[in-house]
XYZ file of C-alpha atoms in Angstrom:
148
model
C 105.263 90.988 100.789
C 105.900 87.729 102.583
C 107.163 85.701 99.779
C 109.639 88.023 98.402
C 111.212 88.454 101.647
C 111.103 84.397 102.108
C 113.421 83.831 98.461
C 115.624 87.333 99.885
C 116.438 86.122 103.025
C 116.173 82.014 102.033
C 114.389 81.218 105.177
C 110.791 80.846 106.044
C 110.779 82.065 109.767
C 112.566 85.945 109.387
C 109.977 86.918 107.022
C 106.989 85.789 109.393
C 108.841 87.577 112.043
C 109.243 90.670 109.999
C 105.154 89.995 109.096
C 104.109 89.380 112.864
C 106.065 92.805 113.926
C 103.594 94.899 111.863
C 100.676 93.777 114.303
C 102.628 94.142 117.122
C 103.292 97.910 116.213
C 99.632 98.381 115.562
C 99.127 97.668 119.356
C 100.829 101.305 119.995
C 98.352 103.146 117.395
C 95.720 101.570 119.365
C 97.047 102.774 122.770
C 97.802 106.273 121.209
C 93.918 106.939 120.518
C 92.951 105.243 123.131
C 95.517 106.894 125.480
C 95.148 110.157 124.196
C 91.053 109.669 123.560
C 91.108 110.725 119.760
C 88.687 109.334 117.283
C 89.801 106.751 115.262
C 88.934 107.847 111.544
C 90.343 107.476 108.078
C 94.053 108.909 109.294
C 94.431 105.758 111.501
C 93.898 103.556 108.983
C 96.485 105.343 106.660
C 98.434 105.444 109.609
C 98.237 101.646 109.596
C 99.160 101.850 106.142
C 102.419 103.729 107.061
C 103.612 102.179 109.960
C 103.663 98.760 108.613
C 106.388 99.972 106.026
C 108.341 101.721 108.429
C 108.316 98.630 111.183
C 108.996 96.399 107.934
C 112.226 98.608 106.953
C 113.453 98.387 110.101
C 112.589 95.020 110.172
C 114.656 94.259 107.201
C 117.380 96.317 108.386
C 118.470 94.013 111.054
C 117.315 90.946 109.298
C 119.681 91.524 106.744
C 122.690 91.943 109.043
C 121.819 89.331 110.724
C 122.137 86.858 108.030
C 125.407 88.862 106.504
C 126.913 87.983 109.751
C 125.529 84.387 110.125
C 127.156 83.660 106.600
C 130.529 85.627 107.396
C 131.344 85.243 110.639
C 131.529 82.107 113.682
C 129.467 83.688 116.018
C 125.658 82.093 116.452
C 122.566 83.294 118.043
C 122.362 86.305 120.610
C 126.315 87.718 119.858
C 124.923 87.839 116.111
C 121.738 89.404 116.918
C 123.787 92.041 119.112
C 126.191 92.932 116.748
C 123.668 93.328 113.795
C 121.775 95.559 115.903
C 124.539 97.481 117.170
C 125.243 98.490 113.826
C 121.873 99.326 112.500
C 120.153 100.790 115.205
C 121.471 104.033 114.516
C 120.175 104.180 110.704
C 116.182 102.578 112.471
C 116.882 105.075 115.027
C 117.543 108.144 112.592
C 114.721 106.449 109.792
C 112.120 106.696 112.777
C 112.945 109.906 114.008
C 112.966 111.599 110.586
C 109.219 110.446 110.127
C 107.974 111.187 114.041
C 109.741 114.936 113.049
C 107.966 115.295 109.582
C 104.715 114.154 111.003
C 104.919 116.692 114.557
C 103.515 119.777 112.619
C 100.455 118.058 111.804
C 100.142 117.281 115.661
C 101.125 120.947 116.734
C 99.501 123.254 114.137
C 96.920 121.479 112.545
C 94.724 119.827 115.089
C 91.265 121.054 112.719
C 92.283 118.628 109.706
C 91.562 116.000 111.215
C 92.671 113.217 108.779
C 95.973 114.506 109.356
C 96.177 114.720 112.928
C 94.481 111.527 113.383
C 97.306 110.161 110.970
C 100.214 111.961 112.656
C 99.060 110.752 116.352
C 98.323 107.250 115.057
C 102.409 107.221 113.140
C 103.962 108.415 116.413
C 102.214 106.704 118.616
C 103.154 103.216 116.590
C 106.637 104.014 116.118
C 107.358 104.777 119.863
C 106.139 101.811 120.208
C 107.425 99.265 117.902
C 110.844 100.170 118.709
C 111.440 98.927 122.060
C 109.179 95.986 120.841
C 111.662 95.499 117.899
C 114.400 95.726 120.415
C 113.052 92.522 122.310
C 110.960 91.130 119.776
C 113.351 90.306 117.177
C 116.551 88.933 119.515
C 113.468 86.244 120.655
C 113.287 84.731 117.726
C 116.585 84.404 117.003
C 117.177 83.209 120.013
C 114.096 80.894 119.522
C 115.796 79.623 115.931
C 118.930 78.879 117.744
C 117.516 76.655 119.965
C 115.587 74.419 116.980
């Protein structure tokens, strides 16, 4: 995945940021299981896989627009991130909300199905944790690249 992103973004730093966003989202999964005292089992591992795709998708959405605005505008650094973020926050939030809403029935109606309950709780916890981290983490990387 990193190599495909490196070729697509024509950068080595941005794919690294995309890949590093995945373990940060995993913190949300672990916190959710710990805070709600839920057993971590196969559903938790499946939540990791599902969450990896969702977080990578959110990061790529924003980095794609950042690269577009770097090529087409005279702005730099944080200004470009803010413009790209303002344009892509609605699709990011809508796709995240769709995933959360799709998993809510497993939490509400099917607590006996251990796999699906753990999958839903882990994925929702990871998504809820990853959105604020995405908002704070990506501008930091954009700013660090500007300094170099």
